[in-house]
């Protein structure tokens, strides 16, 4: 006689009875809305020679509130494009990007870009740059100044409030850019290789500072990088993309304890294994060559 698994379980008395179910019924779970949902997004660009170029192909990704998610992938695989779509600077050709359940139709103060090409205002001091956002949002000057000074201190630039961008190093400018974005309290930070142009020492310091800020505020962060170590060190999840047209190849949960200290992690075999495994996956895919 055919007995299904359910019947088998019931006959073995493994199934909860109706009354058990009632007694154990948990209060209805609150529906959780993802902070960012990228839902079957594709992006086709028209090049100047009028050819269609598929930059992103059917990307789906959910980023939870407060998560730190890094995107890794070969040059040209569409990482920046994906960030621009979430930022609302580019409308996807197909699919939808949503923020807290609402379709993203343009840029907004809830998503703060920290992109290298978003330069500081050269005619404003560090303080002027950081105060700009809150002032635009209608915060009174004295309050905006107090908040901005606190942020400048937090990113390690106390004493440089009246310096101008041309008087700062690359790392200092990145710190100002971060403070300027944090000043208008976005729920999500969109960071496109923010430390890519920095020397190794400054980069490490900024990674530590960013983690400290993140561990305190738990903002949602979408972080693009070329560095496997940086991605593993910072993230809860690493999204590995494949070569053009960009697809998600794999999403890896980084199960390392927090708060993370770089010097401790470097000695941690679990950290080393994540780094080596991810690097091997890229090597095996032979994804280094650029392809049109
Ligand atoms: N405005 C545009 N018009 C036409 N093609 C574009 C445009 N922007 C990007 N592309 C193309 O889309 C693809 C993805 O570009 P994108 O800048 O997103 O890559 P990326 O992963 O950020 O690369 P990198 O690591 O070098 O920064 C590339 O092939 C690029 O040539
Ligand atoms: Mg890019």
Coordinates of C-alpha atoms and ligand atoms in Angstrom, one line a residue:
X1 CA 0.0 0.0 0.0
X2 CA 1.3 3.5 -0.9
X3 CA 1.8 5.6 2.2
X4 CA 2.8 9.3 1.6
X5 CA 5.3 10.9 3.9
X6 CA 2.6 12.9 5.6
X7 CA 0.5 9.8 6.2
X8 CA 3.5 8.0 7.5
X9 CA 4.4 10.7 9.9
X10 CA 0.8 10.9 11.1
X11 CA 0.6 7.1 11.6
X12 CA 3.9 7.3 13.6
X13 CA 2.4 10.0 15.7
X14 CA 5.0 12.5 14.6
X15 CA 2.5 15.0 13.4
X16 CA 1.3 17.7 15.8
X17 CA -2.4 17.3 16.6
X18 CA -4.8 20.2 16.0
X19 CA -4.7 21.2 19.7
X20 CA -0.9 21.2 19.8
X21 CA -0.9 23.5 16.8
X22 CA -3.3 25.8 18.5
X23 CA -1.3 25.9 21.8
X24 CA 2.0 26.5 20.0
X25 CA 0.7 29.0 17.5
X26 CA 3.2 31.9 17.6
X27 CA 1.9 35.5 17.3
X28 CA 1.7 36.5 13.7
X29 CA 5.1 37.4 12.5
X30 CA 5.5 41.0 11.3
X31 CA 5.9 41.0 7.5
X32 CA 9.5 42.1 6.9
X33 CA 10.0 44.4 4.0
X34 CA 13.5 44.3 2.5
X35 CA 15.3 47.6 2.5
X36 CA 16.3 47.1 -1.2
X37 CA 14.8 44.7 -3.6
X38 CA 16.3 44.3 -7.1
X39 CA 13.8 42.3 -9.0
X40 CA 14.8 40.7 -12.4
X41 CA 16.6 43.9 -13.4
X42 CA 18.3 44.1 -16.8
X43 CA 20.1 47.0 -18.4
X44 CA 20.7 47.6 -22.0
X45 CA 22.7 50.6 -23.1
X46 CA 22.8 52.0 -26.6
X47 CA 26.4 52.7 -27.5
X48 CA 27.3 55.6 -29.8
X49 CA 27.6 53.2 -32.7
X50 CA 23.9 52.5 -32.0
X51 CA 24.5 48.9 -30.9
X52 CA 22.6 47.5 -28.0
X53 CA 24.9 46.5 -25.1
X54 CA 23.5 44.2 -22.4
X55 CA 25.2 45.5 -19.3
X56 CA 23.1 43.7 -16.7
X57 CA 21.1 40.5 -17.2
X58 CA 18.3 39.5 -15.0
X59 CA 19.7 40.6 -11.6
X60 CA 17.6 39.8 -8.5
X61 CA 19.0 40.6 -5.1
X62 CA 17.4 41.5 -1.7
X63 CA 19.3 43.6 0.8
X64 CA 17.9 43.5 4.4
X65 CA 17.6 46.5 6.6
X66 CA 21.0 47.2 8.3
X67 CA 22.9 44.7 6.2
X68 CA 26.4 45.4 4.7
X69 CA 26.5 43.9 1.3
X70 CA 29.4 44.0 -1.1
X71 CA 29.4 43.5 -4.8
X72 CA 32.5 42.0 -6.4
X73 CA 33.1 41.4 -10.1
X74 CA 35.3 41.9 -13.0
X75 CA 35.7 45.3 -14.6
X76 CA 32.7 46.1 -16.8
X77 CA 30.3 43.6 -15.3
X78 CA 27.8 46.3 -14.3
X79 CA 28.6 47.0 -10.6
X80 CA 28.4 50.7 -11.0
X81 CA 25.3 50.4 -13.2
X82 CA 23.6 48.4 -10.5
X83 CA 24.4 51.0 -7.9
X84 CA 23.2 53.8 -10.2
X85 CA 19.9 51.9 -10.6
X86 CA 19.4 51.7 -6.9
X87 CA 20.5 55.3 -6.6
X88 CA 17.8 56.2 -9.1
X89 CA 20.3 57.8 -11.5
X90 CA 19.6 55.2 -14.2
X91 CA 16.2 53.6 -14.9
X92 CA 16.5 49.9 -15.6
X93 CA 15.5 48.6 -19.1
X94 CA 13.6 45.7 -17.5
X95 CA 12.6 44.8 -14.0
X96 CA 12.2 46.9 -10.9
X97 CA 14.3 48.2 -8.1
X98 CA 12.4 48.9 -4.9
X99 CA 13.3 50.6 -1.6
X100 CA 11.1 49.6 1.3
X101 CA 8.6 48.2 -1.1
X102 CA 8.3 51.3 -3.2
X103 CA 9.6 51.4 -6.8
X104 CA 12.7 53.6 -7.2
X105 CA 11.9 56.3 -9.8
X106 CA 14.7 58.7 -9.1
X107 CA 17.4 59.8 -6.6
X108 CA 16.3 60.6 -3.1
X109 CA 17.8 61.6 0.3
X110 CA 17.0 58.1 1.6
X111 CA 19.9 56.7 -0.6
X112 CA 23.2 58.4 -0.1
X113 CA 25.8 58.0 -2.9
X114 CA 29.5 57.9 -2.0
X115 CA 30.9 57.7 -5.5
X116 CA 34.4 58.8 -6.5
X117 CA 33.1 60.9 -9.3
X118 CA 30.7 62.8 -7.1
X119 CA 33.3 65.5 -6.3
X120 CA 33.1 67.8 -3.3
X121 CA 32.2 71.4 -3.9
X122 CA 35.7 73.0 -4.4
X123 CA 34.5 76.4 -3.4
X124 CA 33.2 75.2 0.0
X125 CA 35.3 74.3 3.0
X126 CA 35.0 70.9 4.7
X127 CA 32.4 72.3 7.0
X128 CA 30.5 74.0 4.1
X129 CA 30.5 70.7 2.2
X130 CA 29.2 68.7 5.1
X131 CA 26.6 71.3 6.1
X132 CA 25.2 71.5 2.5
X133 CA 22.8 68.6 2.8
X134 CA 21.2 69.5 6.1
X135 CA 20.9 73.1 5.1
X136 CA 19.1 72.0 1.9
X137 CA 16.8 69.9 4.0
X138 CA 15.9 73.1 6.0
X139 CA 17.9 72.4 9.1
X140 CA 18.8 75.7 10.9
X141 CA 22.4 76.9 10.4
X142 CA 23.5 76.5 14.0
X143 CA 22.1 73.0 14.3
X144 CA 23.4 72.0 10.9
X145 CA 26.9 73.3 11.9
X146 CA 26.8 71.4 15.2
X147 CA 25.8 68.1 13.5
X148 CA 28.3 68.6 10.8
X149 CA 31.2 69.3 13.2
X150 CA 30.3 66.1 15.1
X151 CA 30.4 64.1 11.8
X152 CA 33.7 65.7 10.8
X153 CA 35.1 64.6 14.1
X154 CA 33.6 61.1 13.6
X155 CA 35.4 60.7 10.3
X156 CA 38.6 61.8 11.9
X157 CA 38.9 65.3 10.4
X158 CA 38.6 67.5 13.5
X159 CA 40.7 70.5 13.0
X160 CA 40.3 70.6 9.2
X161 CA 36.8 72.2 9.2
X162 CA 38.0 75.3 7.4
X163 CA 40.2 73.5 4.8
X164 CA 39.2 73.5 1.2
X165 CA 39.1 70.3 -0.9
X166 CA 42.3 71.3 -2.8
X167 CA 44.1 71.4 0.5
X168 CA 43.2 67.8 1.4
X169 CA 44.7 64.4 0.5
X170 CA 42.6 61.8 -1.4
X171 CA 41.8 59.9 1.8
X172 CA 40.7 63.1 3.5
X173 CA 38.5 64.0 0.6
X174 CA 36.9 60.5 0.8
X175 CA 36.3 61.1 4.5
X176 CA 34.6 64.5 3.8
X177 CA 32.5 62.7 1.1
X178 CA 31.4 60.1 3.6
X179 CA 30.6 62.8 6.3
X180 CA 28.7 64.8 3.7
X181 CA 26.5 61.9 2.8
X182 CA 26.0 60.8 6.4
X183 CA 24.9 64.4 7.2
X184 CA 21.5 64.0 5.5
X185 CA 20.8 60.7 7.2
X186 CA 20.2 58.4 4.3
X187 CA 18.8 55.0 5.2
X188 CA 21.1 53.4 2.6
X189 CA 24.7 54.1 1.7
X190 CA 25.7 53.4 -1.9
X191 CA 29.4 53.2 -2.1
X192 CA 31.2 52.7 -5.4
X193 CA 34.8 51.8 -4.8
X194 CA 35.1 54.6 -2.3
X195 CA 38.6 53.6 -1.2
X196 CA 39.9 52.3 -4.6
X197 CA 42.2 55.2 -5.2
X198 CA 43.8 55.3 -1.8
X199 CA 47.1 53.9 -0.6
X200 CA 46.9 50.7 1.3
X201 CA 47.4 52.3 4.8
X202 CA 44.8 55.0 4.3
X203 CA 42.4 52.4 2.8
X204 CA 42.8 50.2 5.9
X205 CA 42.2 53.1 8.2
X206 CA 39.1 54.1 6.3
X207 CA 37.8 50.5 6.3
X208 CA 38.1 50.4 10.1
X209 CA 36.4 53.8 10.4
X210 CA 33.6 52.8 8.1
X211 CA 33.0 49.6 10.1
X212 CA 33.0 51.5 13.4
X213 CA 30.4 53.9 12.0
X214 CA 28.4 51.1 10.6
X215 CA 28.5 49.0 13.8
X216 CA 27.2 52.1 15.6
X217 CA 24.5 53.2 13.1
X218 CA 23.7 49.9 11.3
X219 CA 22.8 51.6 8.1
X220 CA 22.2 49.5 5.1
X221 CA 25.3 49.6 2.9
X222 CA 25.7 48.5 -0.7
X223 CA 29.4 48.6 -1.4
X224 CA 31.2 48.0 -4.7
X225 CA 34.8 46.9 -4.6
X226 CA 37.5 45.1 -6.5
X227 CA 39.2 43.8 -3.4
X228 CA 38.1 40.4 -2.1
X229 CA 39.8 41.1 1.3
X230 CA 37.9 44.3 1.6
X231 CA 34.6 42.7 0.7
X232 CA 35.1 39.8 3.2
X233 CA 36.3 42.1 6.0
X234 CA 33.4 44.5 5.8
X235 CA 30.4 42.5 4.7
X236 CA 27.5 40.2 5.8
X237 CA 27.1 39.1 2.2
X238 CA 29.3 39.2 -0.8
X239 CA 27.6 39.2 -4.2
X240 CA 29.8 37.8 -6.9
X241 CA 29.0 38.9 -10.4
X242 CA 30.2 37.4 -13.6
X243 CA 31.7 39.0 -16.6
X244 CA 29.6 41.1 -19.0
X245 CA 26.7 40.8 -19.3
X246 CA 26.6 41.1 -15.6
X247 CA 24.8 38.3 -13.8
X248 CA 24.9 37.2 -10.2
X249 CA 27.1 34.2 -10.0
X250 CA 26.9 33.5 -6.3
X251 CA 25.9 35.2 -3.0
X252 CA 28.2 34.2 -0.1
X253 CA 27.2 34.8 3.5
X254 CA 30.2 35.9 5.5
X255 CA 29.7 34.3 8.9
X256 CA 32.4 36.1 10.9
X257 CA 31.9 37.5 14.3
X258 CA 31.4 41.3 14.8
X259 CA 32.8 43.7 15.8
X260 CA 35.5 42.8 13.4
X261 CA 39.1 43.8 14.0
X262 CA 41.3 43.6 11.0
X263 CA 44.4 42.5 12.9
X264 CA 42.4 39.6 14.5
X265 CA 40.7 38.6 11.2
X266 CA 43.9 38.4 9.3
X267 CA 44.9 35.6 11.6
X268 CA 41.5 33.9 11.5
X269 CA 41.4 30.8 9.3
X270 CA 37.8 31.3 8.6
X271 CA 38.5 34.8 7.1
X272 CA 41.4 33.4 5.1
X273 CA 39.2 30.6 3.7
X274 CA 36.5 33.0 2.5
X275 CA 39.2 35.1 0.8
X276 CA 40.9 32.1 -0.9
X277 CA 37.6 30.5 -1.9
X278 CA 36.3 33.6 -3.5
X279 CA 39.6 34.3 -5.3
X280 CA 39.6 30.7 -6.6
X281 CA 36.0 31.1 -7.9
X282 CA 37.1 34.1 -9.9
X283 CA 40.3 32.3 -11.2
X284 CA 38.3 29.3 -12.2
X285 CA 35.9 31.4 -14.2
X286 CA 38.7 33.1 -16.1
X287 CA 36.9 36.3 -15.8
X288 CA 39.8 38.7 -15.9
X289 CA 39.7 39.6 -19.6
X290 CA 37.5 42.5 -20.7
X291 CA 35.0 41.7 -23.4
X292 CA 32.9 44.1 -25.4
Ligands
LIG1 N1 26.1 55.2 -20.3 C1 26.6 54.1 -20.9 N2 26.4 53.9 -22.2 C2 26.8 52.8 -22.8 N3 27.4 51.8 -22.2 C3 27.6 51.9 -20.9 C4 27.2 53.1 -20.1 N4 27.5 52.9 -18.8 C5 28.1 51.7 -18.7 N5 28.2 51.1 -19.9 C6 28.7 49.7 -20.2 O1 28.0 48.9 -19.3 C7 29.0 47.9 -18.8 C8 29.0 48.0 -17.3 O2 29.6 49.2 -16.9 P1 29.8 49.5 -15.4 O3 30.4 50.9 -15.3 O4 28.5 49.3 -14.6 O5 30.9 48.4 -15.0 P2 31.6 48.2 -13.6 O6 31.4 46.7 -13.2 O7 31.3 49.2 -12.6 O8 33.1 48.3 -14.1 P3 34.4 48.8 -13.2 O9 34.8 47.7 -12.3 O10 35.5 48.9 -14.3 O11 34.1 50.1 -12.6 C9 30.3 48.2 -19.5 O12 30.4 47.3 -20.5 C10 30.2 49.6 -20.0 O13 30.8 49.7 -21.2
LIG2 MG1 32.4 50.8 -11.7

